[in-house]
Amino acid sequence: MKLTGFLDFATIAQQFTQFYYNTFDENRQNLASLYRDQSMLTFETSAVQGISSIIEKLTSLPFLRVRHQVATTDAQPSNEAGGILVMVTGALLVDEEERPMNYTQVFQLMPDGQGSYFVFNDVFKLIY
């Protein structure tokens, strides 16, 4: 089995993950550039589609501060169009909470035709 471009998709996934969580933790509003109108987010049991609906959902979450601690990032090429499937596990701390909450998040990244990627699918779940 030939893994052509293995470093490319793995590197892109790592860079995306770092950028996404740093941006989320600093200012969720700034994540808008990562989504498109056809993008979909499922956050726990709530699904929304489109940039404005996704950013509205992310910015209305019931906490002021958050810090993500990524534990694992796994990636695979996902289709002939050059997509990348990214699965992240980790823990997050919100506001003054001292006990981290475990989470998993899956992203389907798609090329935007201009040398970059956008989030086509985003599924987030807390692990209880």
mmCIF file with all atom_site columns, C-alpha atoms in Angstrom:
data_model
loop_
_atom_site.group_PDB
_atom_site.id
_atom_site.type_symbol
_atom_site.label_atom_id
_atom_site.label_alt_id
_atom_site.label_comp_id
_atom_site.label_asym_id
_atom_site.label_entity_id
_atom_site.label_seq_id
_atom_site.pdbx_PDB_ins_code
_atom_site.Cartn_x
_atom_site.Cartn_y
_atom_site.Cartn_z
_atom_site.occupancy
_atom_site.B_iso_or_equiv
_atom_site.pdbx_formal_charge
_atom_site.auth_seq_id
_atom_site.auth_comp_id
_atom_site.auth_asym_id
_atom_site.auth_atom_id
_atom_site.pdbx_PDB_model_num
ATOM 1   C CA . MET A 1 1   ? 0.000   0.000  0.000  1.00 0.00 ? 1   MET A CA 1
ATOM 2   C CA . LYS A 1 2   ? 1.456   3.283  -1.114 1.00 0.00 ? 2   LYS A CA 1
ATOM 3   C CA . LEU A 1 3   ? 0.901   6.272  1.179  1.00 0.00 ? 3   LEU A CA 1
ATOM 4   C CA . THR A 1 4   ? 1.549   9.061  -1.283 1.00 0.00 ? 4   THR A CA 1
ATOM 5   C CA . GLY A 1 5   ? 1.261   12.448 0.351  1.00 0.00 ? 5   GLY A CA 1
ATOM 6   C CA . PHE A 1 6   ? 1.160   10.960 3.856  1.00 0.00 ? 6   PHE A CA 1
ATOM 7   C CA . LEU A 1 7   ? 3.151   13.805 5.347  1.00 0.00 ? 7   LEU A CA 1
ATOM 8   C CA . ASP A 1 8   ? 1.061   16.344 3.488  1.00 0.00 ? 8   ASP A CA 1
ATOM 9   C CA . PHE A 1 9   ? -2.306  15.378 4.967  1.00 0.00 ? 9   PHE A CA 1
ATOM 10  C CA . ALA A 1 10  ? -0.835  14.635 8.401  1.00 0.00 ? 10  ALA A CA 1
ATOM 11  C CA . THR A 1 11  ? 0.966   17.989 8.468  1.00 0.00 ? 11  THR A CA 1
ATOM 12  C CA . ILE A 1 12  ? -2.124  19.843 7.274  1.00 0.00 ? 12  ILE A CA 1
ATOM 13  C CA . ALA A 1 13  ? -4.215  18.152 9.979  1.00 0.00 ? 13  ALA A CA 1
ATOM 14  C CA . GLN A 1 14  ? -1.723  19.110 12.702 1.00 0.00 ? 14  GLN A CA 1
ATOM 15  C CA . GLN A 1 15  ? -1.474  22.712 11.492 1.00 0.00 ? 15  GLN A CA 1
ATOM 16  C CA . PHE A 1 16  ? -5.255  22.994 11.174 1.00 0.00 ? 16  PHE A CA 1
ATOM 17  C CA . THR A 1 17  ? -5.845  21.554 14.656 1.00 0.00 ? 17  THR A CA 1
ATOM 18  C CA . GLN A 1 18  ? -3.380  23.940 16.270 1.00 0.00 ? 18  GLN A CA 1
ATOM 19  C CA . PHE A 1 19  ? -4.846  26.949 14.432 1.00 0.00 ? 19  PHE A CA 1
ATOM 20  C CA . TYR A 1 20  ? -8.471  25.950 15.101 1.00 0.00 ? 20  TYR A CA 1
ATOM 21  C CA . TYR A 1 21  ? -8.137  25.489 18.867 1.00 0.00 ? 21  TYR A CA 1
ATOM 22  C CA . ASN A 1 22  ? -5.874  28.517 19.383 1.00 0.00 ? 22  ASN A CA 1
ATOM 23  C CA . THR A 1 23  ? -8.408  30.648 17.495 1.00 0.00 ? 23  THR A CA 1
ATOM 24  C CA . PHE A 1 24  ? -11.380 29.071 19.313 1.00 0.00 ? 24  PHE A CA 1
ATOM 25  C CA . ASP A 1 25  ? -9.772  29.747 22.693 1.00 0.00 ? 25  ASP A CA 1
ATOM 26  C CA . GLU A 1 26  ? -8.878  33.369 21.823 1.00 0.00 ? 26  GLU A CA 1
ATOM 27  C CA . ASN A 1 27  ? -11.911 34.548 19.814 1.00 0.00 ? 27  ASN A CA 1
ATOM 28  C CA . ARG A 1 28  ? -14.480 32.104 18.392 1.00 0.00 ? 28  ARG A CA 1
ATOM 29  C CA . GLN A 1 29  ? -15.782 34.785 15.995 1.00 0.00 ? 29  GLN A CA 1
ATOM 30  C CA . ASN A 1 30  ? -12.497 34.513 14.066 1.00 0.00 ? 30  ASN A CA 1
ATOM 31  C CA . LEU A 1 31  ? -13.299 30.917 13.048 1.00 0.00 ? 31  LEU A CA 1
ATOM 32  C CA . ALA A 1 32  ? -15.690 32.191 10.354 1.00 0.00 ? 32  ALA A CA 1
ATOM 33  C CA . SER A 1 33  ? -13.012 32.064 7.644  1.00 0.00 ? 33  SER A CA 1
ATOM 34  C CA . LEU A 1 34  ? -12.693 28.291 8.129  1.00 0.00 ? 34  LEU A CA 1
ATOM 35  C CA . TYR A 1 35  ? -16.319 27.579 7.147  1.00 0.00 ? 35  TYR A CA 1
ATOM 36  C CA . ARG A 1 36  ? -18.425 27.988 3.980  1.00 0.00 ? 36  ARG A CA 1
ATOM 37  C CA . ASP A 1 37  ? -22.165 28.233 3.352  1.00 0.00 ? 37  ASP A CA 1
ATOM 38  C CA . GLN A 1 38  ? -22.342 24.463 2.733  1.00 0.00 ? 38  GLN A CA 1
ATOM 39  C CA . SER A 1 39  ? -20.435 23.666 5.952  1.00 0.00 ? 39  SER A CA 1
ATOM 40  C CA . MET A 1 40  ? -22.252 21.829 8.742  1.00 0.00 ? 40  MET A CA 1
ATOM 41  C CA . LEU A 1 41  ? -21.616 21.721 12.489 1.00 0.00 ? 41  LEU A CA 1
ATOM 42  C CA . THR A 1 42  ? -23.119 19.210 14.898 1.00 0.00 ? 42  THR A CA 1
ATOM 43  C CA . PHE A 1 43  ? -22.411 20.333 18.440 1.00 0.00 ? 43  PHE A CA 1
ATOM 44  C CA . GLU A 1 44  ? -23.642 17.669 20.852 1.00 0.00 ? 44  GLU A CA 1
ATOM 45  C CA . THR A 1 45  ? -27.221 17.182 19.574 1.00 0.00 ? 45  THR A CA 1
ATOM 46  C CA . SER A 1 46  ? -27.642 20.474 17.700 1.00 0.00 ? 46  SER A CA 1
ATOM 47  C CA . ALA A 1 47  ? -26.885 20.645 13.971 1.00 0.00 ? 47  ALA A CA 1
ATOM 48  C CA . VAL A 1 48  ? -26.521 23.914 12.038 1.00 0.00 ? 48  VAL A CA 1
ATOM 49  C CA . GLN A 1 49  ? -25.422 24.758 8.495  1.00 0.00 ? 49  GLN A CA 1
ATOM 50  C CA . GLY A 1 50  ? -23.737 27.808 6.998  1.00 0.00 ? 50  GLY A CA 1
ATOM 51  C CA . ILE A 1 51  ? -21.139 30.276 8.227  1.00 0.00 ? 51  ILE A CA 1
ATOM 52  C CA . SER A 1 52  ? -23.441 32.607 10.149 1.00 0.00 ? 52  SER A CA 1
ATOM 53  C CA . SER A 1 53  ? -25.360 29.787 11.869 1.00 0.00 ? 53  SER A CA 1
ATOM 54  C CA . ILE A 1 54  ? -22.136 28.012 12.850 1.00 0.00 ? 54  ILE A CA 1
ATOM 55  C CA . ILE A 1 55  ? -20.508 31.140 14.261 1.00 0.00 ? 55  ILE A CA 1
ATOM 56  C CA . GLU A 1 56  ? -23.735 32.067 16.053 1.00 0.00 ? 56  GLU A CA 1
ATOM 57  C CA . LYS A 1 57  ? -23.757 28.610 17.671 1.00 0.00 ? 57  LYS A CA 1
ATOM 58  C CA . LEU A 1 58  ? -20.077 28.760 18.674 1.00 0.00 ? 58  LEU A CA 1
ATOM 59  C CA . THR A 1 59  ? -20.262 32.285 20.075 1.00 0.00 ? 59  THR A CA 1
ATOM 60  C CA . SER A 1 60  ? -23.459 31.557 22.039 1.00 0.00 ? 60  SER A CA 1
ATOM 61  C CA . LEU A 1 61  ? -21.954 28.661 24.003 1.00 0.00 ? 61  LEU A CA 1
ATOM 62  C CA . PRO A 1 62  ? -22.493 29.244 27.751 1.00 0.00 ? 62  PRO A CA 1
ATOM 63  C CA . PHE A 1 63  ? -18.962 30.159 28.782 1.00 0.00 ? 63  PHE A CA 1
ATOM 64  C CA . LEU A 1 64  ? -16.692 33.171 28.462 1.00 0.00 ? 64  LEU A CA 1
ATOM 65  C CA . ARG A 1 65  ? -13.306 31.471 28.501 1.00 0.00 ? 65  ARG A CA 1
ATOM 66  C CA . VAL A 1 66  ? -12.196 28.100 27.264 1.00 0.00 ? 66  VAL A CA 1
ATOM 67  C CA . ARG A 1 67  ? -8.875  26.309 26.941 1.00 0.00 ? 67  ARG A CA 1
ATOM 68  C CA . HIS A 1 68  ? -8.536  23.181 24.802 1.00 0.00 ? 68  HIS A CA 1
ATOM 69  C CA . GLN A 1 69  ? -5.842  20.618 25.547 1.00 0.00 ? 69  GLN A CA 1
ATOM 70  C CA . VAL A 1 70  ? -5.438  18.359 22.515 1.00 0.00 ? 70  VAL A CA 1
ATOM 71  C CA . ALA A 1 71  ? -4.412  14.801 23.404 1.00 0.00 ? 71  ALA A CA 1
ATOM 72  C CA . THR A 1 72  ? -4.501  13.094 19.988 1.00 0.00 ? 72  THR A CA 1
ATOM 73  C CA . THR A 1 73  ? -4.917  14.097 16.354 1.00 0.00 ? 73  THR A CA 1
ATOM 74  C CA . ASP A 1 74  ? -5.462  11.429 13.708 1.00 0.00 ? 74  ASP A CA 1
ATOM 75  C CA . ALA A 1 75  ? -5.918  12.082 10.003 1.00 0.00 ? 75  ALA A CA 1
ATOM 76  C CA . GLN A 1 76  ? -6.655  10.228 6.780  1.00 0.00 ? 76  GLN A CA 1
ATOM 77  C CA . PRO A 1 77  ? -7.138  11.317 3.193  1.00 0.00 ? 77  PRO A CA 1
ATOM 78  C CA . SER A 1 78  ? -10.895 11.056 2.726  1.00 0.00 ? 78  SER A CA 1
ATOM 79  C CA . ASN A 1 79  ? -11.840 11.275 -0.935 1.00 0.00 ? 79  ASN A CA 1
ATOM 80  C CA . GLU A 1 80  ? -10.693 11.793 -4.508 1.00 0.00 ? 80  GLU A CA 1
ATOM 81  C CA . ALA A 1 81  ? -11.307 15.547 -4.189 1.00 0.00 ? 81  ALA A CA 1
ATOM 82  C CA . GLY A 1 82  ? -8.391  15.838 -1.748 1.00 0.00 ? 82  GLY A CA 1
ATOM 83  C CA . GLY A 1 83  ? -10.376 15.962 1.498  1.00 0.00 ? 83  GLY A CA 1
ATOM 84  C CA . ILE A 1 84  ? -8.864  15.169 4.872  1.00 0.00 ? 84  ILE A CA 1
ATOM 85  C CA . LEU A 1 85  ? -10.673 13.496 7.767  1.00 0.00 ? 85  LEU A CA 1
ATOM 86  C CA . VAL A 1 86  ? -9.353  14.708 11.128 1.00 0.00 ? 86  VAL A CA 1
ATOM 87  C CA . MET A 1 87  ? -10.280 13.220 14.514 1.00 0.00 ? 87  MET A CA 1
ATOM 88  C CA . VAL A 1 88  ? -9.229  15.010 17.690 1.00 0.00 ? 88  VAL A CA 1
ATOM 89  C CA . THR A 1 89  ? -9.509  13.951 21.317 1.00 0.00 ? 89  THR A CA 1
ATOM 90  C CA . GLY A 1 90  ? -8.683  16.067 24.296 1.00 0.00 ? 90  GLY A CA 1
ATOM 91  C CA . ALA A 1 91  ? -9.883  17.941 27.343 1.00 0.00 ? 91  ALA A CA 1
ATOM 92  C CA . LEU A 1 92  ? -11.208 21.440 27.827 1.00 0.00 ? 92  LEU A CA 1
ATOM 93  C CA . LEU A 1 93  ? -11.483 23.819 30.722 1.00 0.00 ? 93  LEU A CA 1
ATOM 94  C CA . VAL A 1 94  ? -14.204 26.470 30.762 1.00 0.00 ? 94  VAL A CA 1
ATOM 95  C CA . ASP A 1 95  ? -14.315 29.656 32.843 1.00 0.00 ? 95  ASP A CA 1
ATOM 96  C CA . GLU A 1 96  ? -13.299 28.910 36.444 1.00 0.00 ? 96  GLU A CA 1
ATOM 97  C CA . GLU A 1 97  ? -13.869 25.140 36.239 1.00 0.00 ? 97  GLU A CA 1
ATOM 98  C CA . GLU A 1 98  ? -10.901 23.168 37.570 1.00 0.00 ? 98  GLU A CA 1
ATOM 99  C CA . ARG A 1 99  ? -11.933 19.735 36.307 1.00 0.00 ? 99  ARG A CA 1
ATOM 100 C CA . PRO A 1 100 ? -11.403 19.306 32.565 1.00 0.00 ? 100 PRO A CA 1
ATOM 101 C CA . MET A 1 101 ? -14.142 17.820 30.374 1.00 0.00 ? 101 MET A CA 1
ATOM 102 C CA . ASN A 1 102 ? -13.106 15.222 27.785 1.00 0.00 ? 102 ASN A CA 1
ATOM 103 C CA . TYR A 1 103 ? -14.203 15.682 24.202 1.00 0.00 ? 103 TYR A CA 1
ATOM 104 C CA . THR A 1 104 ? -13.836 14.305 20.716 1.00 0.00 ? 104 THR A CA 1
ATOM 105 C CA . GLN A 1 105 ? -14.199 16.315 17.526 1.00 0.00 ? 105 GLN A CA 1
ATOM 106 C CA . VAL A 1 106 ? -14.150 15.220 13.894 1.00 0.00 ? 106 VAL A CA 1
ATOM 107 C CA . PHE A 1 107 ? -13.505 17.539 10.950 1.00 0.00 ? 107 PHE A CA 1
ATOM 108 C CA . GLN A 1 108 ? -13.901 16.864 7.242  1.00 0.00 ? 108 GLN A CA 1
ATOM 109 C CA . LEU A 1 109 ? -11.548 19.334 5.557  1.00 0.00 ? 109 LEU A CA 1
ATOM 110 C CA . MET A 1 110 ? -12.001 20.064 1.850  1.00 0.00 ? 110 MET A CA 1
ATOM 111 C CA . PRO A 1 111 ? -9.679  21.946 -0.499 1.00 0.00 ? 111 PRO A CA 1
ATOM 112 C CA . ASP A 1 112 ? -10.973 25.407 -1.361 1.00 0.00 ? 112 ASP A CA 1
ATOM 113 C CA . GLY A 1 113 ? -9.385  25.484 -4.824 1.00 0.00 ? 113 GLY A CA 1
ATOM 114 C CA . GLN A 1 114 ? -6.970  28.226 -3.791 1.00 0.00 ? 114 GLN A CA 1
ATOM 115 C CA . GLY A 1 115 ? -4.350  26.137 -2.014 1.00 0.00 ? 115 GLY A CA 1
ATOM 116 C CA . SER A 1 116 ? -6.062  26.009 1.358  1.00 0.00 ? 116 SER A CA 1
ATOM 117 C CA . TYR A 1 117 ? -8.783  24.018 3.126  1.00 0.00 ? 117 TYR A CA 1
ATOM 118 C CA . PHE A 1 118 ? -12.155 24.731 4.692  1.00 0.00 ? 118 PHE A CA 1
ATOM 119 C CA . VAL A 1 119 ? -14.265 22.810 7.215  1.00 0.00 ? 119 VAL A CA 1
ATOM 120 C CA . PHE A 1 120 ? -17.029 20.966 5.355  1.00 0.00 ? 120 PHE A CA 1
ATOM 121 C CA . ASN A 1 121 ? -18.162 18.907 8.381  1.00 0.00 ? 121 ASN A CA 1
ATOM 122 C CA . ASP A 1 122 ? -17.534 19.480 12.087 1.00 0.00 ? 122 ASP A CA 1
ATOM 123 C CA . VAL A 1 123 ? -18.889 17.101 14.767 1.00 0.00 ? 123 VAL A CA 1
ATOM 124 C CA . PHE A 1 124 ? -18.218 17.808 18.451 1.00 0.00 ? 124 PHE A CA 1
ATOM 125 C CA . LYS A 1 125 ? -19.115 15.596 21.433 1.00 0.00 ? 125 LYS A CA 1
ATOM 126 C CA . LEU A 1 126 ? -18.308 15.791 25.115 1.00 0.00 ? 126 LEU A CA 1
ATOM 127 C CA . ILE A 1 127 ? -17.374 12.396 26.569 1.00 0.00 ? 127 ILE A CA 1
ATOM 128 C CA . TYR A 1 128 ? -19.101 11.780 29.896 1.00 0.00 ? 128 TYR A CA 1
#
